[in-house]
């Protein structure tokens, strides 16, 4: 048989197969919600030479397909945007500033920052009580005492306080002091912590992991919602790339993508994303221009003496200047 004839014959067989497969697909849909047994005994009629290959094809054809699940974090599940409210203040409605020291070091230090936040009209304060550090010899935070200090500052200066929790066993205790519980980048895929946070009746701020894709990030958030807590705040904090001139690389494109794909509020941590305080203002402007619901940054009374991340924190006067420049963008909420 000439090659042309063989090609024509193959095309004719493919045409017949396509029609038969279409019929098969239509019949298979009728079994989508019920079990069906697969009988491949008819393959005994196939020659030994070709049986294995044909069996592989039929095995693939009979492989059950998993229906695509609509994620709770998605706009398909909830078209309207989620608004997080704490003591009369909201995240997700108008842009907000969240500021405070990297680590809670003393009551005097936190109160000094809190006073300036109140002066500038800020209603959200961050501060680390439990500190995940790269080196075991670096300052690890004050723990519960740090939470107590944050609560004192929050009550005295009308601030909603946010701090990271690293272990599921600490969630219940931390919830007594915090208005928002933070899960940091290094714990983004700590699934036990995510599930436990889903059972706490407090908003959860989930930071994107250092090397996490947006899909992985959203699945991490899904763990919290699936466990019962719908009050989740996303925070882009930069990802690790080959660039050495910044601590991380701020993925500004993540902001509009997350806003389109999810109904959750999206913040940008402009301090950790670059690790350079000289870039805070342009990164803050970029984040807000991209549609972020707020920006986070670190403020310390005396950054040179800070027990963690001293080079990337700004002092109180620099923070006042930062706020002045941000307000020039005509953000009434600031």
One Martini backbone bead per residue (centre of mass of N, CA, C, O) as a GRO file, in nm:
protein
  334
    1UNK     BB    1   0.095   0.037   0.024
    2UNK     BB    2   0.079   0.350  -0.013
    3UNK     BB    3   0.132   0.629   0.163
    4UNK     BB    4  -0.123   0.785   0.079
    5UNK     BB    5  -0.320   0.559   0.154
    6UNK     BB    6  -0.245   0.545   0.453
    7UNK     BB    7  -0.319   0.833   0.526
    8UNK     BB    8  -0.616   0.814   0.445
    9UNK     BB    9  -0.687   0.584   0.638
   10UNK     BB   10  -0.613   0.731   0.901
   11UNK     BB   11  -0.812   0.965   0.862
   12UNK     BB   12  -1.065   0.787   0.861
   13UNK     BB   13  -1.024   0.668   1.145
   14UNK     BB   14  -1.011   0.936   1.299
   15UNK     BB   15  -1.296   1.025   1.222
   16UNK     BB   16  -1.440   0.788   1.359
   17UNK     BB   17  -1.322   0.828   1.643
   18UNK     BB   18  -1.434   1.110   1.695
   19UNK     BB   19  -1.733   1.025   1.687
   20UNK     BB   20  -1.717   0.805   1.908
   21UNK     BB   21  -1.603   0.991   2.133
   22UNK     BB   22  -1.843   1.180   2.142
   23UNK     BB   23  -2.044   0.966   2.232
   24UNK     BB   24  -1.891   0.885   2.489
   25UNK     BB   25  -1.901   1.158   2.634
   26UNK     BB   26  -2.210   1.177   2.651
   27UNK     BB   27  -2.246   0.914   2.817
   28UNK     BB   28  -2.055   0.981   3.057
   29UNK     BB   29  -2.218   1.226   3.178
   30UNK     BB   30  -2.442   1.036   3.308
   31UNK     BB   31  -2.199   0.940   3.531
   32UNK     BB   32  -2.098   1.191   3.707
   33UNK     BB   33  -2.285   1.102   3.988
   34UNK     BB   34  -2.186   0.801   3.934
   35UNK     BB   35  -2.095   0.490   3.938
   36UNK     BB   36  -1.859   0.307   3.726
   37UNK     BB   37  -1.773   0.032   3.563
   38UNK     BB   38  -1.475  -0.125   3.428
   39UNK     BB   39  -1.466  -0.310   3.117
   40UNK     BB   40  -1.172  -0.484   2.961
   41UNK     BB   41  -1.230  -0.772   2.826
   42UNK     BB   42  -1.231  -0.697   2.514
   43UNK     BB   43  -0.909  -0.696   2.488
   44UNK     BB   44  -0.873  -1.002   2.424
   45UNK     BB   45  -0.919  -0.951   2.106
   46UNK     BB   46  -0.650  -0.839   2.112
   47UNK     BB   47  -0.351  -0.836   2.032
   48UNK     BB   48  -0.063  -0.876   2.204
   49UNK     BB   49   0.101  -0.651   2.058
   50UNK     BB   50  -0.143  -0.413   2.128
   51UNK     BB   51  -0.272  -0.424   2.418
   52UNK     BB   52  -0.111  -0.233   2.600
   53UNK     BB   53  -0.159   0.030   2.441
   54UNK     BB   54  -0.474   0.017   2.445
   55UNK     BB   55  -0.507   0.005   2.753
   56UNK     BB   56  -0.394   0.286   2.811
   57UNK     BB   57  -0.615   0.441   2.663
   58UNK     BB   58  -0.861   0.328   2.830
   59UNK     BB   59  -0.761   0.419   3.106
   60UNK     BB   60  -0.772   0.724   3.040
   61UNK     BB   61  -1.075   0.733   2.957
   62UNK     BB   62  -1.163   0.612   3.265
   63UNK     BB   63  -1.064   0.848   3.408
   64UNK     BB   64  -1.155   1.036   3.654
   65UNK     BB   65  -1.294   1.352   3.684
   66UNK     BB   66  -1.236   1.647   3.845
   67UNK     BB   67  -1.410   1.884   3.968
   68UNK     BB   68  -1.409   2.216   3.974
   69UNK     BB   69  -1.332   2.417   4.234
   70UNK     BB   70  -1.462   2.672   4.415
   71UNK     BB   71  -1.312   2.915   4.566
   72UNK     BB   72  -1.359   3.108   4.848
   73UNK     BB   73  -1.157   3.348   4.747
   74UNK     BB   74  -1.325   3.399   4.508
   75UNK     BB   75  -1.532   3.577   4.289
   76UNK     BB   76  -1.722   3.338   4.234
   77UNK     BB   77  -1.809   3.307   4.538
   78UNK     BB   78  -1.750   3.641   4.576
   79UNK     BB   79  -1.800   3.937   4.422
   80UNK     BB   80  -1.778   4.090   4.671
   81UNK     BB   81  -1.603   4.273   4.882
   82UNK     BB   82  -1.416   4.243   5.156
   83UNK     BB   83  -1.476   4.372   5.488
   84UNK     BB   84  -1.272   4.475   5.751
   85UNK     BB   85  -1.374   4.496   6.098
   86UNK     BB   86  -1.240   4.716   6.372
   87UNK     BB   87  -1.360   4.921   6.586
   88UNK     BB   88  -1.484   5.101   6.328
   89UNK     BB   89  -1.263   4.986   6.135
   90UNK     BB   90  -1.143   4.950   5.791
   91UNK     BB   91  -1.067   4.696   5.541
   92UNK     BB   92  -1.139   4.760   5.185
   93UNK     BB   93  -1.240   5.059   5.126
   94UNK     BB   94  -0.995   5.235   5.221
   95UNK     BB   95  -0.694   5.336   5.241
   96UNK     BB   96  -0.426   5.213   5.454
   97UNK     BB   97  -0.220   5.243   5.747
   98UNK     BB   98   0.053   5.028   5.860
   99UNK     BB   99   0.235   5.075   6.168
  100UNK     BB  100   0.563   4.992   6.309
  101UNK     BB  101   0.759   4.793   6.467
  102UNK     BB  102   0.923   4.515   6.420
  103UNK     BB  103   0.986   4.516   6.735
  104UNK     BB  104   0.910   4.451   7.056
  105UNK     BB  105   1.109   4.604   7.324
  106UNK     BB  106   0.921   4.828   7.465
  107UNK     BB  107   0.704   5.044   7.602
  108UNK     BB  108   0.839   5.309   7.521
  109UNK     BB  109   0.872   5.250   7.219
  110UNK     BB  110   0.570   5.198   7.146
  111UNK     BB  111   0.449   5.465   7.256
  112UNK     BB  112   0.605   5.654   7.067
  113UNK     BB  113   0.477   5.547   6.807
  114UNK     BB  114   0.174   5.567   6.880
  115UNK     BB  115   0.164   5.874   6.908
  116UNK     BB  116   0.230   5.933   6.606
  117UNK     BB  117   0.001   5.780   6.479
  118UNK     BB  118  -0.221   5.951   6.603
  119UNK     BB  119  -0.124   6.223   6.493
  120UNK     BB  120  -0.162   6.094   6.181
  121UNK     BB  121  -0.437   5.909   6.186
  122UNK     BB  122  -0.372   5.629   6.270
  123UNK     BB  123  -0.535   5.281   6.321
  124UNK     BB  124  -0.274   5.093   6.262
  125UNK     BB  125  -0.071   4.843   6.437
  126UNK     BB  126   0.252   4.713   6.434
  127UNK     BB  127   0.417   4.416   6.593
  128UNK     BB  128   0.678   4.212   6.725
  129UNK     BB  129   0.668   3.930   6.953
  130UNK     BB  130   0.717   3.706   6.738
  131UNK     BB  131   1.040   3.607   6.597
  132UNK     BB  132   1.141   3.509   6.283
  133UNK     BB  133   1.471   3.398   6.253
  134UNK     BB  134   1.744   3.300   6.088
  135UNK     BB  135   1.885   3.331   6.358
  136UNK     BB  136   1.909   3.193   6.683
  137UNK     BB  137   2.075   3.466   6.798
  138UNK     BB  138   1.849   3.641   6.758
  139UNK     BB  139   1.597   3.826   6.823
  140UNK     BB  140   1.269   3.674   6.935
  141UNK     BB  141   1.120   3.831   7.138
  142UNK     BB  142   0.867   3.882   7.408
  143UNK     BB  143   0.599   3.775   7.351
  144UNK     BB  144   0.353   3.820   7.565
  145UNK     BB  145   0.463   4.097   7.654
  146UNK     BB  146   0.433   4.222   7.372
  147UNK     BB  147   0.123   4.201   7.362
  148UNK     BB  148   0.067   4.378   7.608
  149UNK     BB  149   0.192   4.636   7.491
  150UNK     BB  150   0.011   4.662   7.244
  151UNK     BB  151  -0.254   4.685   7.402
  152UNK     BB  152  -0.187   4.941   7.554
  153UNK     BB  153  -0.146   5.118   7.301
  154UNK     BB  154  -0.421   5.070   7.172
  155UNK     BB  155  -0.594   5.185   7.408
  156UNK     BB  156  -0.454   5.471   7.437
  157UNK     BB  157  -0.450   5.530   7.089
  158UNK     BB  158  -0.661   5.396   6.907
  159UNK     BB  159  -0.554   5.095   6.817
  160UNK     BB  160  -0.504   4.845   6.586
  161UNK     BB  161  -0.357   4.530   6.644
  162UNK     BB  162  -0.063   4.366   6.496
  163UNK     BB  163   0.050   4.014   6.502
  164UNK     BB  164   0.255   3.747   6.516
  165UNK     BB  165   0.195   3.392   6.475
  166UNK     BB  166   0.366   3.061   6.496
  167UNK     BB  167   0.163   2.894   6.689
  168UNK     BB  168  -0.126   2.732   6.756
  169UNK     BB  169  -0.105   2.749   7.078
  170UNK     BB  170  -0.107   3.089   7.065
  171UNK     BB  171  -0.380   3.196   6.954
  172UNK     BB  172  -0.571   3.227   7.197
  173UNK     BB  173  -0.390   3.421   7.354
  174UNK     BB  174  -0.348   3.640   7.132
  175UNK     BB  175  -0.657   3.714   7.091
  176UNK     BB  176  -0.672   3.884   7.361
  177UNK     BB  177  -0.477   4.129   7.226
  178UNK     BB  178  -0.569   4.114   6.931
  179UNK     BB  179  -0.719   4.224   6.621
  180UNK     BB  180  -0.483   4.094   6.440
  181UNK     BB  181  -0.363   3.808   6.280
  182UNK     BB  182  -0.041   3.701   6.191
  183UNK     BB  183   0.097   3.539   5.897
  184UNK     BB  184   0.388   3.469   5.787
  185UNK     BB  185   0.590   3.389   5.526
  186UNK     BB  186   0.721   3.128   5.669
  187UNK     BB  187   0.395   3.031   5.735
  188UNK     BB  188   0.212   2.997   5.480
  189UNK     BB  189   0.259   2.653   5.493
  190UNK     BB  190   0.131   2.620   5.783
  191UNK     BB  191  -0.134   2.419   5.807
  192UNK     BB  192  -0.198   2.411   6.109
  193UNK     BB  193  -0.213   2.719   6.142
  194UNK     BB  194  -0.431   2.777   5.932
  195UNK     BB  195  -0.654   2.604   6.059
  196UNK     BB  196  -0.653   2.741   6.337
  197UNK     BB  197  -0.715   3.030   6.229
  198UNK     BB  198  -1.003   2.940   6.121
  199UNK     BB  199  -1.114   2.919   6.441
  200UNK     BB  200  -1.071   3.217   6.482
  201UNK     BB  201  -1.229   3.529   6.596
  202UNK     BB  202  -1.018   3.665   6.376
  203UNK     BB  203  -0.842   3.837   6.187
  204UNK     BB  204  -0.626   3.752   5.898
  205UNK     BB  205  -0.286   3.804   5.815
  206UNK     BB  206  -0.148   3.703   5.499
  207UNK     BB  207   0.158   3.625   5.388
  208UNK     BB  208   0.369   3.594   5.141
  209UNK     BB  209   0.586   3.392   5.031
  210UNK     BB  210   0.908   3.407   4.920
  211UNK     BB  211   0.833   3.155   4.680
  212UNK     BB  212   0.539   3.210   4.605
  213UNK     BB  213   0.280   3.162   4.436
  214UNK     BB  214  -0.035   3.269   4.383
  215UNK     BB  215  -0.165   2.994   4.403
  216UNK     BB  216  -0.040   2.911   4.674
  217UNK     BB  217  -0.148   3.153   4.831
  218UNK     BB  218  -0.455   3.097   4.791
  219UNK     BB  219  -0.452   2.816   4.923
  220UNK     BB  220  -0.371   2.916   5.199
  221UNK     BB  221  -0.624   3.092   5.240
  222UNK     BB  222  -0.829   2.859   5.205
  223UNK     BB  223  -0.776   2.718   5.473
  224UNK     BB  224  -0.908   2.938   5.647
  225UNK     BB  225  -1.190   2.945   5.518
  226UNK     BB  226  -1.250   2.637   5.541
  227UNK     BB  227  -1.235   2.658   5.871
  228UNK     BB  228  -1.433   2.952   5.908
  229UNK     BB  229  -1.254   3.212   5.812
  230UNK     BB  230  -1.336   3.512   5.623
  231UNK     BB  231  -1.111   3.708   5.767
  232UNK     BB  232  -0.896   3.795   5.514
  233UNK     BB  233  -0.561   3.920   5.460
  234UNK     BB  234  -0.357   4.031   5.215
  235UNK     BB  235   0.022   4.020   5.164
  236UNK     BB  236   0.257   4.179   4.990
  237UNK     BB  237   0.639   4.119   5.049
  238UNK     BB  238   0.790   3.984   4.849
  239UNK     BB  239   1.034   3.815   4.649
  240UNK     BB  240   1.264   3.580   4.556
  241UNK     BB  241   1.555   3.666   4.379
  242UNK     BB  242   1.854   3.762   4.206
  243UNK     BB  243   1.841   4.020   4.346
  244UNK     BB  244   2.073   4.247   4.546
  245UNK     BB  245   1.956   4.554   4.593
  246UNK     BB  246   1.734   4.389   4.735
  247UNK     BB  247   1.583   4.190   4.957
  248UNK     BB  248   1.345   4.201   4.758
  249UNK     BB  249   1.074   4.158   4.521
  250UNK     BB  250   0.829   4.357   4.414
  251UNK     BB  251   0.503   4.235   4.326
  252UNK     BB  252   0.291   4.450   4.183
  253UNK     BB  253   0.109   4.258   4.005
  254UNK     BB  254  -0.039   4.115   4.244
  255UNK     BB  255  -0.254   4.321   4.312
  256UNK     BB  256  -0.452   4.314   4.063
  257UNK     BB  257  -0.482   4.009   4.062
  258UNK     BB  258  -0.601   3.971   4.348
  259UNK     BB  259  -0.840   4.168   4.301
  260UNK     BB  260  -0.966   3.996   4.069
  261UNK     BB  261  -0.965   3.693   4.202
  262UNK     BB  262  -1.047   3.834   4.475
  263UNK     BB  263  -1.228   3.955   4.783
  264UNK     BB  264  -0.975   4.041   4.927
  265UNK     BB  265  -0.771   4.219   5.093
  266UNK     BB  266  -0.482   4.429   4.985
  267UNK     BB  267  -0.152   4.440   5.079
  268UNK     BB  268   0.167   4.627   5.130
  269UNK     BB  269   0.503   4.558   5.211
  270UNK     BB  270   0.747   4.817   5.191
  271UNK     BB  271   0.982   4.703   5.365
  272UNK     BB  272   1.039   4.391   5.296
  273UNK     BB  273   1.043   4.412   4.978
  274UNK     BB  274   1.341   4.582   4.996
  275UNK     BB  275   1.505   4.695   5.263
  276UNK     BB  276   1.457   5.015   5.182
  277UNK     BB  277   1.392   5.336   5.291
  278UNK     BB  278   1.438   5.493   5.010
  279UNK     BB  279   1.172   5.315   4.882
  280UNK     BB  280   0.902   5.367   5.026
  281UNK     BB  281   0.757   5.586   4.862
  282UNK     BB  282   0.749   5.459   4.574
  283UNK     BB  283   0.616   5.191   4.671
  284UNK     BB  284   0.364   5.317   4.794
  285UNK     BB  285   0.262   5.451   4.536
  286UNK     BB  286   0.249   5.194   4.364
  287UNK     BB  287   0.051   5.032   4.538
  288UNK     BB  288  -0.186   5.237   4.526
  289UNK     BB  289  -0.200   5.253   4.213
  290UNK     BB  290  -0.263   4.930   4.195
  291UNK     BB  291  -0.497   4.894   4.448
  292UNK     BB  292  -0.436   4.899   4.730
  293UNK     BB  293  -0.571   4.885   5.071
  294UNK     BB  294  -0.263   4.903   5.173
  295UNK     BB  295   0.019   4.988   5.391
  296UNK     BB  296   0.332   4.868   5.516
  297UNK     BB  297   0.544   4.982   5.795
  298UNK     BB  298   0.850   5.070   5.960
  299UNK     BB  299   0.878   5.207   6.301
  300UNK     BB  300   1.135   5.396   6.489
  301UNK     BB  301   1.284   5.599   6.717
  302UNK     BB  302   1.580   5.418   6.686
  303UNK     BB  303   1.708   5.230   6.444
  304UNK     BB  304   2.011   5.190   6.536
  305UNK     BB  305   1.885   5.027   6.812
  306UNK     BB  306   1.760   4.802   6.688
  307UNK     BB  307   1.694   4.441   6.720
  308UNK     BB  308   1.565   4.473   6.420
  309UNK     BB  309   1.589   4.592   6.114
  310UNK     BB  310   1.744   4.881   6.117
  311UNK     BB  311   1.782   4.970   5.803
  312UNK     BB  312   1.448   4.970   5.727
  313UNK     BB  313   1.381   5.179   5.933
  314UNK     BB  314   1.200   5.456   6.045
  315UNK     BB  315   1.166   5.742   6.185
  316UNK     BB  316   0.950   5.975   6.304
  317UNK     BB  317   1.022   6.205   6.106
  318UNK     BB  318   1.016   6.031   5.849
  319UNK     BB  319   0.719   5.956   5.880
  320UNK     BB  320   0.602   6.238   5.853
  321UNK     BB  321   0.711   6.279   5.568
  322UNK     BB  322   0.573   6.041   5.437
  323UNK     BB  323   0.281   6.135   5.492
  324UNK     BB  324   0.298   6.400   5.337
  325UNK     BB  325   0.356   6.264   5.057
  326UNK     BB  326   0.108   6.077   5.043
  327UNK     BB  327  -0.110   6.305   5.064
  328UNK     BB  328  -0.038   6.426   4.777
  329UNK     BB  329  -0.226   6.191   4.641
  330UNK     BB  330  -0.520   6.230   4.753
  331UNK     BB  331  -0.573   6.072   5.036
  332UNK     BB  332  -0.827   6.102   5.258
  333UNK     BB  333  -0.762   5.860   5.466
  334UNK     BB  334  -0.479   6.021   5.558
   0.00000   0.00000   0.00000
